[in-house]
Structure formats: C-alpha cells, structure tokens
Amino acid sequence: MTTTVHPSLWQRARRPVLSVLLALAWLMLQQSIDPGNLLTACVLGWGLPRLLTGFLGPAAQPRAWGRAVRLAFTVLWDIVVSNLTVARLVLHPRSAPQPAWVRVPLTLKQPTAQALLASIITMTPGTVSAVIDEDQACIWVHALDCDDAAGVAADIDRRYQQPLMEIFG
C-alpha cells in the first residue's frame, strides 16, 4: 500500500519570484527604504502569495531561463518598433490603415503560457488579443494595420509562441 503525500499549504504557497516582485513594487511605490517600509515590503511579499494561493493556481515553472531573457528583449524591441510604426500611421495625413482580425492557431497548452502570449500581443502597440478560443485552439488578434493576416499569425507564432513553448515546455 502506498501513501500519497499532499503538500501543505505552506509548501504550495511558495512563490519566491512573486514575493520578491511584490516587495520591490512596494518599495518603488513608496520611494523609500526606511525600516517601516522594508518591514511592510517583507510582510506583503511573504503574506500575499500565501493569502492568495487559492486564486493563483499552480505556479508555472519556466524551464529555459536564457530563452525567457531573449524573449523579454524581443518583446521590448517589438514594443519600441511598434510604437514608431503606430505613431507614423496615426500622424501621417495620408495613411490608410487596414484593420483586420487575425486568427493565430495556439500550440501552447499551458494556461499561464497562453495568458502570457495574450499579454505580449496586447502590450505591443497596434495589436490587441481579444479572445482565446479553446474550442478552436486559437487566439483572435485585432491588428490596426494588416495586409497579410497569415503573415501576422506566422510572425506571432515565430517571435512569441515558439519561445514560450521552449520556456514552459
């Protein structure tokens, strides 16, 4: 007979990255590292992830940190380039953007990775992820200017979805 060991609330609630980010966010918002703010940051960083365990779901475990860093730089670069492109579209008097809905097939299975893909798309100016359609295994993206929907879908897959698959497995 085998026994199953269930993790305690303490073990399930450990999210060190979230704890550190919460503490740093508190300190940045307060713009002070006096002892009171340091104590508050530690309490928030330790307590909030444990208090919200039931709402957060299982923690995602990235497998390729180097790939995650490269993806972050790719996203930052794309945000800068897209800002310039959208500014040109909006400010140029003769521009005629062609908005379109783009269906991007989802190969990501993990919910955290899917949510991250939707967030990346939305953070990039000129595109907004509207719906993750689980029945059709796709994400619907609205593009401000799109003359090649298949090309946009392939670009999203190559630049964001494939790296996320490497990161989250």
PDB file of C-alpha atoms in Angstrom:
ATOM      1  CA  MET A   1       0.000   0.000   0.000  1.00  0.00           C
ATOM      2  CA  THR A   2       1.374   3.396  -0.972  1.00  0.00           C
ATOM      3  CA  THR A   3       0.538   6.637   0.687  1.00  0.00           C
ATOM      4  CA  THR A   4       0.175   9.911  -1.114  1.00  0.00           C
ATOM      5  CA  VAL A   5       1.802  12.899   0.483  1.00  0.00           C
ATOM      6  CA  HIS A   6      -0.223  16.046  -0.020  1.00  0.00           C
ATOM      7  CA  PRO A   7       1.753  19.266   0.101  1.00  0.00           C
ATOM      8  CA  SER A   8       0.865  21.507   2.977  1.00  0.00           C
ATOM      9  CA  LEU A   9      -0.492  24.993   2.432  1.00  0.00           C
ATOM     10  CA  TRP A  10       2.975  26.297   3.280  1.00  0.00           C
ATOM     11  CA  GLN A  11       4.639  24.247   0.514  1.00  0.00           C
ATOM     12  CA  ARG A  12       2.008  25.101  -2.104  1.00  0.00           C
ATOM     13  CA  ALA A  13       2.147  28.816  -1.335  1.00  0.00           C
ATOM     14  CA  ARG A  14       5.843  29.326  -2.019  1.00  0.00           C
ATOM     15  CA  ARG A  15       6.316  31.734  -4.881  1.00  0.00           C
ATOM     16  CA  PRO A  16       9.685  33.357  -4.347  1.00  0.00           C
ATOM     17  CA  VAL A  17       9.695  35.372  -7.570  1.00  0.00           C
ATOM     18  CA  LEU A  18       6.243  36.791  -6.852  1.00  0.00           C
ATOM     19  CA  SER A  19       7.265  37.541  -3.267  1.00  0.00           C
ATOM     20  CA  VAL A  20      10.350  39.451  -4.382  1.00  0.00           C
ATOM     21  CA  LEU A  21       8.412  41.347  -7.071  1.00  0.00           C
ATOM     22  CA  LEU A  22       5.701  42.354  -4.591  1.00  0.00           C
ATOM     23  CA  ALA A  23       8.273  43.565  -2.075  1.00  0.00           C
ATOM     24  CA  LEU A  24      10.185  45.526  -4.734  1.00  0.00           C
ATOM     25  CA  ALA A  25       6.966  47.014  -6.110  1.00  0.00           C
ATOM     26  CA  TRP A  26       6.028  48.203  -2.628  1.00  0.00           C
ATOM     27  CA  LEU A  27       9.420  49.811  -2.100  1.00  0.00           C
ATOM     28  CA  MET A  28       9.312  51.507  -5.500  1.00  0.00           C
ATOM     29  CA  LEU A  29       5.818  52.850  -4.872  1.00  0.00           C
ATOM     30  CA  GLN A  30       6.876  54.204  -1.501  1.00  0.00           C
ATOM     31  CA  GLN A  31      10.184  55.558  -2.862  1.00  0.00           C
ATOM     32  CA  SER A  32      11.768  54.857   0.483  1.00  0.00           C
ATOM     33  CA  ILE A  33      13.723  52.076   2.147  1.00  0.00           C
ATOM     34  CA  ASP A  34      13.221  53.165   5.741  1.00  0.00           C
ATOM     35  CA  PRO A  35      12.757  50.331   8.273  1.00  0.00           C
ATOM     36  CA  GLY A  36       8.956  50.626   8.283  1.00  0.00           C
ATOM     37  CA  ASN A  37       8.708  50.283   4.508  1.00  0.00           C
ATOM     38  CA  LEU A  38      11.223  47.415   4.478  1.00  0.00           C
ATOM     39  CA  LEU A  39       9.162  45.573   7.082  1.00  0.00           C
ATOM     40  CA  THR A  40       5.925  46.233   5.183  1.00  0.00           C
ATOM     41  CA  ALA A  41       7.525  45.053   1.915  1.00  0.00           C
ATOM     42  CA  CYS A  42       8.662  41.824   3.580  1.00  0.00           C
ATOM     43  CA  VAL A  43       5.248  41.189   5.113  1.00  0.00           C
ATOM     44  CA  LEU A  44       3.476  41.850   1.794  1.00  0.00           C
ATOM     45  CA  GLY A  45       5.961  39.747  -0.164  1.00  0.00           C
ATOM     46  CA  TRP A  46       5.635  36.860   2.272  1.00  0.00           C
ATOM     47  CA  GLY A  47       1.926  37.142   3.076  1.00  0.00           C
ATOM     48  CA  LEU A  48       0.104  37.994  -0.139  1.00  0.00           C
ATOM     49  CA  PRO A  49       1.174  34.921  -2.144  1.00  0.00           C
ATOM     50  CA  ARG A  50       0.168  32.717   0.786  1.00  0.00           C
ATOM     51  CA  LEU A  51      -3.128  34.521   1.293  1.00  0.00           C
ATOM     52  CA  LEU A  52      -3.998  34.326  -2.421  1.00  0.00           C
ATOM     53  CA  THR A  53      -2.867  30.723  -3.010  1.00  0.00           C
ATOM     54  CA  GLY A  54      -6.363  29.533  -3.933  1.00  0.00           C
ATOM     55  CA  PHE A  55      -6.750  32.273  -6.530  1.00  0.00           C
ATOM     56  CA  LEU A  56      -3.335  31.969  -8.162  1.00  0.00           C
ATOM     57  CA  GLY A  57      -3.488  28.345  -9.302  1.00  0.00           C
ATOM     58  CA  PRO A  58      -0.398  26.224  -9.797  1.00  0.00           C
ATOM     59  CA  ALA A  59       2.858  28.083 -10.226  1.00  0.00           C
ATOM     60  CA  ALA A  60       4.353  27.980 -13.710  1.00  0.00           C
ATOM     61  CA  GLN A  61       7.839  26.510 -13.829  1.00  0.00           C
ATOM     62  CA  PRO A  62       9.903  28.038 -16.638  1.00  0.00           C
ATOM     63  CA  ARG A  63      12.416  25.541 -17.994  1.00  0.00           C
ATOM     64  CA  ALA A  64      14.609  27.779 -20.147  1.00  0.00           C
ATOM     65  CA  TRP A  65      15.568  30.974 -18.329  1.00  0.00           C
ATOM     66  CA  GLY A  66      18.014  32.058 -21.035  1.00  0.00           C
ATOM     67  CA  ARG A  67      15.255  31.796 -23.634  1.00  0.00           C
ATOM     68  CA  ALA A  68      12.976  33.807 -21.324  1.00  0.00           C
ATOM     69  CA  VAL A  69      15.520  36.628 -21.182  1.00  0.00           C
ATOM     70  CA  ARG A  70      15.862  36.608 -25.003  1.00  0.00           C
ATOM     71  CA  LEU A  71      12.067  36.683 -25.331  1.00  0.00           C
ATOM     72  CA  ALA A  72      11.908  39.675 -22.974  1.00  0.00           C
ATOM     73  CA  PHE A  73      14.381  41.573 -25.155  1.00  0.00           C
ATOM     74  CA  THR A  74      12.448  40.589 -28.299  1.00  0.00           C
ATOM     75  CA  VAL A  75       9.222  41.894 -26.768  1.00  0.00           C
ATOM     76  CA  LEU A  76      10.861  45.152 -25.663  1.00  0.00           C
ATOM     77  CA  TRP A  77      12.325  45.658 -29.147  1.00  0.00           C
ATOM     78  CA  ASP A  78       8.960  44.931 -30.775  1.00  0.00           C
ATOM     79  CA  ILE A  79       7.233  47.408 -28.453  1.00  0.00           C
ATOM     80  CA  VAL A  80       9.650  50.178 -29.465  1.00  0.00           C
ATOM     81  CA  VAL A  81       9.367  49.400 -33.197  1.00  0.00           C
ATOM     82  CA  SER A  82       5.569  49.082 -32.989  1.00  0.00           C
ATOM     83  CA  ASN A  83       5.284  52.414 -31.168  1.00  0.00           C
ATOM     84  CA  LEU A  84       7.127  54.099 -34.014  1.00  0.00           C
ATOM     85  CA  THR A  85       5.017  52.305 -36.630  1.00  0.00           C
ATOM     86  CA  VAL A  86       1.733  53.195 -34.946  1.00  0.00           C
ATOM     87  CA  ALA A  87       2.855  56.805 -34.467  1.00  0.00           C
ATOM     88  CA  ARG A  88       3.626  57.020 -38.174  1.00  0.00           C
ATOM     89  CA  LEU A  89       0.235  55.522 -39.058  1.00  0.00           C
ATOM     90  CA  VAL A  90      -1.654  57.850 -36.754  1.00  0.00           C
ATOM     91  CA  LEU A  91       0.248  61.041 -37.521  1.00  0.00           C
ATOM     92  CA  HIS A  92       0.719  60.692 -41.271  1.00  0.00           C
ATOM     93  CA  PRO A  93      -2.144  62.504 -43.022  1.00  0.00           C
ATOM     94  CA  ARG A  94      -2.301  60.079 -45.959  1.00  0.00           C
ATOM     95  CA  SER A  95      -2.067  56.828 -44.052  1.00  0.00           C
ATOM     96  CA  ALA A  96      -4.900  54.404 -44.605  1.00  0.00           C
ATOM     97  CA  PRO A  97      -4.563  51.605 -42.073  1.00  0.00           C
ATOM     98  CA  GLN A  98      -6.262  48.327 -42.902  1.00  0.00           C
ATOM     99  CA  PRO A  99      -7.563  46.865 -39.619  1.00  0.00           C
ATOM    100  CA  ALA A 100      -8.136  43.132 -39.577  1.00  0.00           C
ATOM    101  CA  TRP A 101      -8.940  40.201 -37.339  1.00  0.00           C
ATOM    102  CA  VAL A 102      -6.186  37.591 -37.343  1.00  0.00           C
ATOM    103  CA  ARG A 103      -6.668  34.008 -36.217  1.00  0.00           C
ATOM    104  CA  VAL A 104      -3.488  32.685 -34.585  1.00  0.00           C
ATOM    105  CA  PRO A 105      -3.505  28.904 -34.020  1.00  0.00           C
ATOM    106  CA  LEU A 106      -2.490  28.014 -30.456  1.00  0.00           C
ATOM    107  CA  THR A 107       0.040  25.281 -29.908  1.00  0.00           C
ATOM    108  CA  LEU A 108       0.566  26.319 -26.283  1.00  0.00           C
ATOM    109  CA  LYS A 109      -1.324  24.095 -23.844  1.00  0.00           C
ATOM    110  CA  GLN A 110      -0.352  25.604 -20.505  1.00  0.00           C
ATOM    111  CA  PRO A 111      -2.787  28.336 -19.342  1.00  0.00           C
ATOM    112  CA  THR A 112      -0.004  30.552 -17.970  1.00  0.00           C
ATOM    113  CA  ALA A 113       1.831  30.480 -21.298  1.00  0.00           C
ATOM    114  CA  GLN A 114      -1.401  31.246 -23.185  1.00  0.00           C
ATOM    115  CA  ALA A 115      -2.124  34.201 -20.904  1.00  0.00           C
ATOM    116  CA  LEU A 116       1.437  35.435 -21.338  1.00  0.00           C
ATOM    117  CA  LEU A 117       1.098  35.221 -25.135  1.00  0.00           C
ATOM    118  CA  ALA A 118      -2.145  37.216 -24.989  1.00  0.00           C
ATOM    119  CA  SER A 119      -0.457  39.812 -22.759  1.00  0.00           C
ATOM    120  CA  ILE A 120       2.557  40.138 -25.062  1.00  0.00           C
ATOM    121  CA  ILE A 121       0.289  40.659 -28.072  1.00  0.00           C
ATOM    122  CA  THR A 122      -1.731  43.303 -26.240  1.00  0.00           C
ATOM    123  CA  MET A 123       1.382  45.122 -24.942  1.00  0.00           C
ATOM    124  CA  THR A 124       2.667  45.503 -28.482  1.00  0.00           C
ATOM    125  CA  PRO A 125       1.083  48.648 -29.962  1.00  0.00           C
ATOM    126  CA  GLY A 126      -1.105  48.050 -32.984  1.00  0.00           C
ATOM    127  CA  THR A 127      -2.349  44.646 -31.856  1.00  0.00           C
ATOM    128  CA  VAL A 128      -4.834  43.523 -29.238  1.00  0.00           C
ATOM    129  CA  SER A 129      -5.579  39.948 -28.246  1.00  0.00           C
ATOM    130  CA  ALA A 130      -9.340  39.714 -27.969  1.00  0.00           C
ATOM    131  CA  VAL A 131     -10.237  36.098 -27.227  1.00  0.00           C
ATOM    132  CA  ILE A 132      -8.519  32.821 -26.510  1.00  0.00           C
ATOM    133  CA  ASP A 133     -10.855  30.345 -28.176  1.00  0.00           C
ATOM    134  CA  GLU A 134     -10.209  26.998 -26.510  1.00  0.00           C
ATOM    135  CA  ASP A 135     -12.706  25.150 -28.745  1.00  0.00           C
ATOM    136  CA  GLN A 136     -10.874  26.151 -31.928  1.00  0.00           C
ATOM    137  CA  ALA A 137      -7.432  26.236 -30.246  1.00  0.00           C
ATOM    138  CA  CYS A 138      -6.677  29.758 -31.416  1.00  0.00           C
ATOM    139  CA  ILE A 139      -6.306  33.303 -30.232  1.00  0.00           C
ATOM    140  CA  TRP A 140      -8.081  36.098 -32.068  1.00  0.00           C
ATOM    141  CA  VAL A 141      -5.969  39.214 -32.538  1.00  0.00           C
ATOM    142  CA  HIS A 142      -7.103  42.591 -33.812  1.00  0.00           C
ATOM    143  CA  ALA A 143      -4.386  44.308 -35.839  1.00  0.00           C
ATOM    144  CA  LEU A 144      -4.510  48.035 -36.542  1.00  0.00           C
ATOM    145  CA  ASP A 145      -2.846  47.671 -39.933  1.00  0.00           C
ATOM    146  CA  CYS A 146      -2.726  44.270 -41.594  1.00  0.00           C
ATOM    147  CA  ASP A 147      -2.430  43.473 -45.273  1.00  0.00           C
ATOM    148  CA  ASP A 148      -1.309  39.853 -44.692  1.00  0.00           C
ATOM    149  CA  ALA A 149      -3.186  38.063 -41.899  1.00  0.00           C
ATOM    150  CA  ALA A 150      -1.323  34.785 -42.457  1.00  0.00           C
ATOM    151  CA  GLY A 151       1.999  36.612 -42.204  1.00  0.00           C
ATOM    152  CA  VAL A 152       0.994  38.304 -38.949  1.00  0.00           C
ATOM    153  CA  ALA A 153      -0.117  34.949 -37.493  1.00  0.00           C
ATOM    154  CA  ALA A 154       3.158  33.307 -38.576  1.00  0.00           C
ATOM    155  CA  ASP A 155       5.157  36.204 -37.098  1.00  0.00           C
ATOM    156  CA  ILE A 156       3.342  35.952 -33.749  1.00  0.00           C
ATOM    157  CA  ASP A 157       3.950  32.205 -33.725  1.00  0.00           C
ATOM    158  CA  ARG A 158       7.653  32.529 -34.583  1.00  0.00           C
ATOM    159  CA  ARG A 159       8.501  35.506 -32.359  1.00  0.00           C
ATOM    160  CA  TYR A 160       6.383  34.752 -29.280  1.00  0.00           C
ATOM    161  CA  GLN A 161       4.590  31.397 -29.247  1.00  0.00           C
ATOM    162  CA  GLN A 162       7.568  29.183 -30.148  1.00  0.00           C
ATOM    163  CA  PRO A 163       9.821  30.772 -27.485  1.00  0.00           C
ATOM    164  CA  LEU A 164       7.026  30.396 -24.916  1.00  0.00           C
ATOM    165  CA  MET A 165       6.784  26.706 -25.802  1.00  0.00           C
ATOM    166  CA  GLU A 166      10.509  26.358 -25.156  1.00  0.00           C
ATOM    167  CA  ILE A 167      10.231  28.241 -21.871  1.00  0.00           C
ATOM    168  CA  PHE A 168       7.205  26.412 -20.454  1.00  0.00           C
ATOM    169  CA  GLY A 169       7.523  23.086 -22.275  1.00  0.00           C
TER     170      GLY A 169
END
